[in-house]
mmCIF file of C-alpha atoms in Angstrom:
data_model
loop_
_atom_site.group_PDB
_atom_site.id
_atom_site.type_symbol
_atom_site.label_atom_id
_atom_site.label_comp_id
_atom_site.label_asym_id
_atom_site.label_seq_id
_atom_site.Cartn_x
_atom_site.Cartn_y
_atom_site.Cartn_z
ATOM 1 C CA MET A 647 -0.234 0.069 0.132
ATOM 2 C CA THR A 648 1.084 3.377 -0.650
ATOM 3 C CA ASP A 649 0.168 6.938 -0.095
ATOM 4 C CA ALA A 650 -2.375 8.193 -2.961
ATOM 5 C CA LEU A 651 -0.485 11.406 -3.289
ATOM 6 C CA GLY A 652 3.072 10.544 -2.145
ATOM 7 C CA TRP A 653 3.593 7.257 -3.799
ATOM 8 C CA ARG A 654 6.959 7.907 -5.005
ATOM 9 C CA ALA A 655 7.896 9.567 -1.574
ATOM 10 C CA LYS A 656 6.737 11.532 1.321
ATOM 11 C CA PHE A 657 9.514 14.301 2.591
ATOM 12 C CA GLY A 658 9.284 15.306 6.013
ATOM 13 C CA VAL A 659 10.842 19.124 6.022
ATOM 14 C CA LEU A 660 12.277 20.683 9.161
ATOM 15 C CA GLY A 661 11.805 24.651 9.223
ATOM 16 C CA PRO A 662 12.084 27.478 11.764
ATOM 17 C CA SER A 663 8.453 28.342 12.493
ATOM 18 C CA THR A 664 9.195 31.657 11.300
ATOM 19 C CA ASN A 665 10.507 30.831 7.902
ATOM 20 C CA THR A 666 8.005 31.517 5.112
ATOM 21 C CA ILE A 667 10.057 31.319 1.952
ATOM 22 C CA VAL A 668 11.508 27.246 2.199
ATOM 23 C CA GLN A 669 7.956 25.778 2.149
ATOM 24 C CA PRO A 670 6.801 27.401 -0.994
ATOM 25 C CA GLU A 671 9.986 27.031 -2.645
ATOM 26 C CA PHE A 672 10.201 23.523 -1.913
ATOM 27 C CA ASP A 673 6.556 22.929 -2.658
ATOM 28 C CA ASN A 674 7.195 24.642 -6.382
ATOM 29 C CA MET A 675 9.724 21.997 -7.193
ATOM 30 C CA ARG A 676 8.104 18.939 -6.211
ATOM 31 C CA VAL A 677 7.553 16.369 -8.920
ATOM 32 C CA PRO A 678 4.677 14.006 -9.448
ATOM 33 C CA GLY A 679 4.018 11.370 -6.601
ATOM 34 C CA VAL A 680 6.580 13.480 -4.289
ATOM 35 C CA THR A 681 4.706 15.740 -1.156
ATOM 36 C CA ASN A 682 6.286 17.476 1.646
ATOM 37 C CA HIS A 683 5.253 17.672 4.890
ATOM 38 C CA TYR A 684 6.302 20.674 7.066
ATOM 39 C CA SER A 685 7.424 20.165 10.677
ATOM 40 C CA ARG A 686 8.036 23.640 12.478
ATOM 41 C CA ILE A 687 10.758 24.193 14.497
ATOM 42 C CA VAL A 688 9.030 26.625 17.013
ATOM 43 C CA ILE A 689 10.807 29.702 17.866
ATOM 44 C CA GLU A 690 10.324 33.416 18.600
ATOM 45 C CA ASN A 691 11.218 35.898 16.205
ATOM 46 C CA ALA A 692 14.704 36.468 17.582
ATOM 47 C CA SER A 693 16.155 39.818 16.717
ATOM 48 C CA ALA A 694 20.047 39.915 15.515
ATOM 49 C CA VAL A 695 21.888 42.522 16.201
ATOM 50 C CA SER A 696 25.424 41.114 16.690
ATOM 51 C CA ASP A 697 27.599 38.357 15.730
ATOM 52 C CA GLU A 698 27.026 36.955 19.186
ATOM 53 C CA THR A 699 22.901 37.203 18.876
ATOM 54 C CA PHE A 700 22.674 35.930 15.600
ATOM 55 C CA ILE A 701 25.051 32.360 16.625
ATOM 56 C CA ALA A 702 22.932 32.142 19.435
ATOM 57 C CA GLY A 703 19.453 32.575 17.566
ATOM 58 C CA THR A 704 20.462 29.851 14.857
ATOM 59 C CA MET A 705 21.596 27.261 18.104
ATOM 60 C CA LYS A 706 18.125 27.713 19.499
ATOM 61 C CA ILE A 707 16.975 26.593 16.355
ATOM 62 C CA SER A 708 19.261 23.577 16.373
ATOM 63 C CA ASP A 709 18.360 22.773 20.247
ATOM 64 C CA LYS A 710 14.966 22.345 18.878
ATOM 65 C CA THR A 711 15.178 20.605 15.941
ATOM 66 C CA LEU A 712 14.612 17.372 17.671
ATOM 67 C CA GLU A 713 11.396 17.887 18.292
ATOM 68 C CA ALA A 714 10.166 18.726 15.093
ATOM 69 C CA VAL A 715 11.846 15.405 13.888
ATOM 70 C CA LYS A 716 9.672 14.017 16.404
ATOM 71 C CA GLY A 717 6.430 15.552 15.102
ATOM 72 C CA VAL A 718 7.029 14.484 11.534
ATOM 73 C CA MET A 719 7.737 11.205 12.062
ATOM 74 C CA THR A 720 4.258 10.331 12.570
ATOM 75 C CA CYS A 721 3.387 11.244 9.364
ATOM 76 C CA ALA A 722 5.728 8.228 8.497
ATOM 77 C CA PRO A 723 8.033 10.073 5.923
ATOM 78 C CA ASP A 724 10.291 8.485 3.722
ATOM 79 C CA TYR A 725 12.949 11.101 3.593
ATOM 80 C CA LEU A 726 13.819 13.857 5.814
ATOM 81 C CA ILE A 727 15.010 17.758 4.860
ATOM 82 C CA MET A 728 16.654 20.150 6.859
ATOM 83 C CA GLY A 729 14.565 23.768 5.795
ATOM 84 C CA MET A 730 16.843 25.761 7.732
ATOM 85 C CA SER A 731 21.101 25.957 6.396
ATOM 86 C CA ALA A 732 23.490 27.897 8.926
ATOM 87 C CA VAL A 733 23.780 25.480 11.926
ATOM 88 C CA THR A 734 24.600 22.740 9.103
ATOM 89 C CA PHE A 735 27.906 25.006 8.143
ATOM 90 C CA TYR A 736 28.986 25.166 11.872
ATOM 91 C CA GLY A 737 32.378 23.253 12.686
ATOM 92 C CA GLY A 738 33.224 22.481 9.157
ATOM 93 C CA ALA A 739 32.917 19.288 7.249
ATOM 94 C CA GLU A 740 33.052 17.329 10.578
ATOM 95 C CA GLY A 741 30.484 19.317 12.278
ATOM 96 C CA ALA A 742 28.549 19.051 9.152
ATOM 97 C CA GLN A 743 28.259 15.040 9.330
ATOM 98 C CA ARG A 744 27.897 15.260 13.257
ATOM 99 C CA TRP A 745 24.724 17.507 13.077
ATOM 100 C CA ARG A 746 23.203 15.225 10.257
ATOM 101 C CA GLN A 747 24.341 12.259 11.976
ATOM 102 C CA ARG A 748 22.537 13.069 15.269
ATOM 103 C CA TYR A 749 19.208 13.497 13.487
ATOM 104 C CA GLU A 750 19.721 10.352 11.205
ATOM 105 C CA ASP A 751 20.205 8.237 14.019
ATOM 106 C CA ALA A 752 17.187 9.635 15.862
ATOM 107 C CA SER A 753 14.691 9.251 12.801
ATOM 108 C CA GLY A 754 16.282 6.116 11.217
ATOM 109 C CA LEU A 755 15.795 8.095 8.448
ATOM 110 C CA ARG A 756 18.482 9.661 5.793
ATOM 111 C CA LEU A 757 18.445 13.429 5.940
ATOM 112 C CA SER A 758 19.458 16.210 3.548
ATOM 113 C CA ILE A 759 21.408 19.720 4.871
ATOM 114 C CA GLY A 760 22.148 22.746 3.131
ATOM 115 C CA SER A 761 25.798 22.496 3.667
ATOM 116 C CA GLU A 762 26.421 19.104 2.191
ATOM 117 C CA ALA A 763 23.796 19.731 -0.486
ATOM 118 C CA LEU A 764 25.671 22.764 -1.628
ATOM 119 C CA VAL A 765 29.152 20.958 -1.982
ATOM 120 C CA ALA A 766 27.319 18.061 -3.927
ATOM 121 C CA ALA A 767 25.932 20.984 -5.846
ATOM 122 C CA ILE A 768 29.199 22.275 -6.949
ATOM 123 C CA ALA A 769 30.582 18.961 -7.849
ATOM 124 C CA ALA A 770 27.660 18.352 -9.936
ATOM 125 C CA TYR A 771 28.234 21.192 -12.063
ATOM 126 C CA GLY A 772 31.901 20.490 -11.986
ATOM 127 C CA GLY A 773 34.757 22.998 -12.721
ATOM 128 C CA ILE A 774 33.968 25.401 -9.783
ATOM 129 C CA GLU A 775 36.708 25.993 -7.518
ATOM 130 C CA ARG A 776 36.616 30.081 -6.682
ATOM 131 C CA VAL A 777 33.099 31.310 -5.455
ATOM 132 C CA ALA A 778 31.216 34.381 -3.928
ATOM 133 C CA LEU A 779 28.644 34.170 -1.101
ATOM 134 C CA LEU A 780 25.562 35.847 -0.216
ATOM 135 C CA SER A 781 24.284 35.714 2.940
ATOM 136 C CA PRO A 782 21.360 37.047 5.003
ATOM 137 C CA TYR A 783 23.567 35.908 7.912
ATOM 138 C CA PHE A 784 25.683 38.612 10.071
ATOM 139 C CA PRO A 785 29.869 37.868 9.559
ATOM 140 C CA ALA A 786 30.559 35.041 11.995
ATOM 141 C CA ALA A 787 27.987 32.571 10.195
ATOM 142 C CA ASN A 788 29.583 33.375 7.179
ATOM 143 C CA ARG A 789 33.179 32.548 8.504
ATOM 144 C CA GLU A 790 31.644 29.267 9.276
ATOM 145 C CA VAL A 791 30.304 28.984 5.483
ATOM 146 C CA ILE A 792 33.872 29.861 4.462
ATOM 147 C CA GLY A 793 35.356 27.240 6.507
ATOM 148 C CA PHE A 794 32.835 24.305 5.473
ATOM 149 C CA LEU A 795 33.590 25.582 1.807
ATOM 150 C CA SER A 796 37.479 25.288 2.201
ATOM 151 C CA ASP A 797 37.464 21.807 4.196
ATOM 152 C CA HIS A 798 35.880 20.896 0.843
ATOM 153 C CA GLY A 799 38.269 22.523 -1.729
ATOM 154 C CA ILE A 800 36.350 25.194 -2.664
ATOM 155 C CA HIS A 801 37.888 29.160 -1.850
ATOM 156 C CA THR A 802 35.752 31.965 -1.140
ATOM 157 C CA VAL A 803 36.947 35.408 -2.734
ATOM 158 C CA ARG A 804 34.537 37.578 -1.875
ATOM 159 C CA ASP A 805 31.406 37.398 0.534
ATOM 160 C CA GLU A 806 28.132 39.384 1.963
ATOM 161 C CA CYS A 807 25.950 39.418 4.897
ATOM 162 C CA LEU A 808 22.839 41.276 4.722
ATOM 163 C CA ARG A 809 22.497 41.588 8.544
ATOM 164 C CA CYS A 810 18.685 40.975 8.983
ATOM 165 C CA PRO A 811 17.707 42.160 11.916
ATOM 166 C CA SER A 812 15.395 39.307 12.599
ATOM 167 C CA TRP A 813 14.170 36.123 11.056
ATOM 168 C CA THR A 814 11.393 37.122 9.492
ATOM 169 C CA ALA A 815 13.000 40.399 7.999
ATOM 170 C CA ILE A 816 15.240 37.740 6.024
ATOM 171 C CA ALA A 817 12.055 36.939 4.001
ATOM 172 C CA GLU A 818 11.528 40.572 3.605
ATOM 173 C CA VAL A 819 14.981 41.475 1.236
ATOM 174 C CA THR A 820 13.743 42.563 -1.911
ATOM 175 C CA GLU A 821 14.841 41.522 -5.594
ATOM 176 C CA PRO A 822 16.800 44.416 -6.347
ATOM 177 C CA THR A 823 18.810 44.159 -3.109
ATOM 178 C CA LEU A 824 19.862 40.734 -3.883
ATOM 179 C CA ARG A 825 20.213 41.677 -7.354
ATOM 180 C CA GLN A 826 22.292 44.461 -6.255
ATOM 181 C CA THR A 827 24.292 42.501 -3.859
ATOM 182 C CA VAL A 828 25.125 39.755 -6.852
ATOM 183 C CA ALA A 829 26.363 42.409 -9.140
ATOM 184 C CA ALA A 830 28.696 43.607 -6.430
ATOM 185 C CA LEU A 831 30.304 39.834 -5.822
ATOM 186 C CA ASP A 832 30.262 38.866 -9.718
ATOM 187 C CA GLY A 833 33.561 39.284 -11.333
ATOM 188 C CA ASP A 834 35.804 37.045 -13.417
ATOM 189 C CA ASP A 835 37.592 35.558 -10.629
ATOM 190 C CA VAL A 836 34.922 33.787 -9.505
ATOM 191 C CA ASP A 837 33.491 30.445 -10.964
ATOM 192 C CA ALA A 838 29.684 30.668 -9.327
ATOM 193 C CA ILE A 839 27.763 32.791 -6.933
ATOM 194 C CA LEU A 840 26.354 30.384 -3.927
ATOM 195 C CA GLN A 841 23.393 31.872 -1.590
ATOM 196 C CA VAL A 842 22.840 30.236 1.696
ATOM 197 C CA GLY A 843 19.655 30.984 4.241
ATOM 198 C CA THR A 844 16.721 29.479 3.606
ATOM 199 C CA ASN A 845 14.456 32.104 4.305
ATOM 200 C CA LEU A 846 15.897 34.333 1.688
ATOM 201 C CA CYS A 847 13.717 34.068 -1.605
ATOM 202 C CA MET A 848 16.095 33.461 -4.096
ATOM 203 C CA VAL A 849 15.376 30.053 -6.019
ATOM 204 C CA GLU A 850 13.754 31.931 -9.264
ATOM 205 C CA LEU A 851 16.174 35.281 -8.896
ATOM 206 C CA ALA A 852 19.121 32.811 -9.238
ATOM 207 C CA THR A 853 17.481 30.633 -12.149
ATOM 208 C CA ALA A 854 17.487 33.953 -13.943
ATOM 209 C CA LEU A 855 20.821 35.542 -12.435
ATOM 210 C CA GLU A 856 22.436 32.187 -14.000
ATOM 211 C CA ARG A 857 21.092 32.884 -17.364
ATOM 212 C CA GLU A 858 22.212 36.361 -17.218
ATOM 213 C CA LEU A 859 25.833 35.948 -16.122
ATOM 214 C CA ALA A 860 26.467 32.553 -17.848
ATOM 215 C CA LYS A 861 28.039 30.722 -14.611
ATOM 216 C CA PRO A 862 26.148 29.060 -11.894
ATOM 217 C CA VAL A 863 24.423 30.705 -9.549
ATOM 218 C CA ILE A 864 23.158 28.144 -6.947
ATOM 219 C CA ALA A 865 20.297 29.153 -4.549
ATOM 220 C CA ILE A 866 20.161 26.699 -1.096
ATOM 221 C CA ASN A 867 17.049 25.909 -1.396
ATOM 222 C CA ALA A 868 17.361 24.372 -5.178
ATOM 223 C CA ALA A 869 20.358 22.926 -4.069
ATOM 224 C CA THR A 870 18.892 21.103 -0.900
ATOM 225 C CA TYR A 871 15.586 19.975 -2.422
ATOM 226 C CA TRP A 872 17.719 18.687 -5.914
ATOM 227 C CA HIS A 873 19.851 16.655 -3.063
ATOM 228 C CA ALA A 874 16.830 15.241 -1.391
ATOM 229 C CA LEU A 875 15.578 14.079 -4.711
ATOM 230 C CA ARG A 876 18.717 12.552 -6.115
ATOM 231 C CA GLN A 877 19.230 10.736 -2.795
ATOM 232 C CA TYR A 878 16.376 9.471 -2.578
ATOM 233 C CA GLY A 879 16.785 7.906 -5.934
ATOM 234 C CA ILE A 880 14.599 10.391 -7.919
ATOM 235 C CA GLU A 881 16.069 11.553 -11.181
ATOM 236 C CA ASP A 882 13.158 13.856 -12.538
ATOM 237 C CA ARG A 883 14.521 16.559 -14.553
ATOM 238 C CA LEU A 884 12.648 20.296 -13.958
ATOM 239 C CA GLN A 885 12.570 22.993 -16.170
ATOM 240 C CA GLY A 886 12.494 26.952 -14.500
ATOM 241 C CA PHE A 887 14.682 26.122 -11.480
ATOM 242 C CA GLY A 888 18.188 26.278 -12.675
ATOM 243 C CA ARG A 889 20.911 24.236 -14.592
ATOM 244 C CA LEU A 890 20.909 22.218 -11.475
ATOM 245 C CA LEU A 891 17.624 20.405 -11.297
ATOM 246 C CA GLN A 892 17.569 20.839 -15.460
ATOM 247 C CA SER A 893 20.481 18.607 -15.913
ATOM 248 C CA HIS A 894 22.138 16.998 -13.084
#
């Protein structure tokens, strides 16, 4: 017996309760027979005014992730996806592996996380060694992302953190601001533009920018959902979400 709608896979998505972007972006990338089941990591809309408050706020999300795992397991999902990326970069490659393993052990399911999905996407494109990085974070979190990428042989040439003042403010960043930021980051010395921070609305814009700049522009939500599909064995190619989902 299979689920009437999720006859190929039921994905359990773990995301902060303040995040309004990851759920609709993931739903836009669903393929026939796959359903997404969002489990909210219940948190307050924290104010981030410094490196310290930003890191502390993300750790509160991490501390409450296990409850969201327990909640989504009641619908008997087949695979899990983490819809928040910052904490998955902390501690470099080893830190990411330990973080993922904790929740895989707790659930008995495999889990796609943003950090590992991003390096898998970079490998799928091929030829990417030097990147520019865009995030809604504060500098301390960008440093963690840069360290993680370095562990995988990826050099960050430039980075920009938007220092969004609250979790919900991340979803309020406008397309003109994102375009302006990408323009400042781009150059002949970078092979790709990377965007992290799952509450930043970037999948459609990254698709357009990839065409305009003639180089990979990888949005974290696209990379993470692509990774989940491929890790689960679903090879459908999707149009309209960038070369990653279309060709890899």
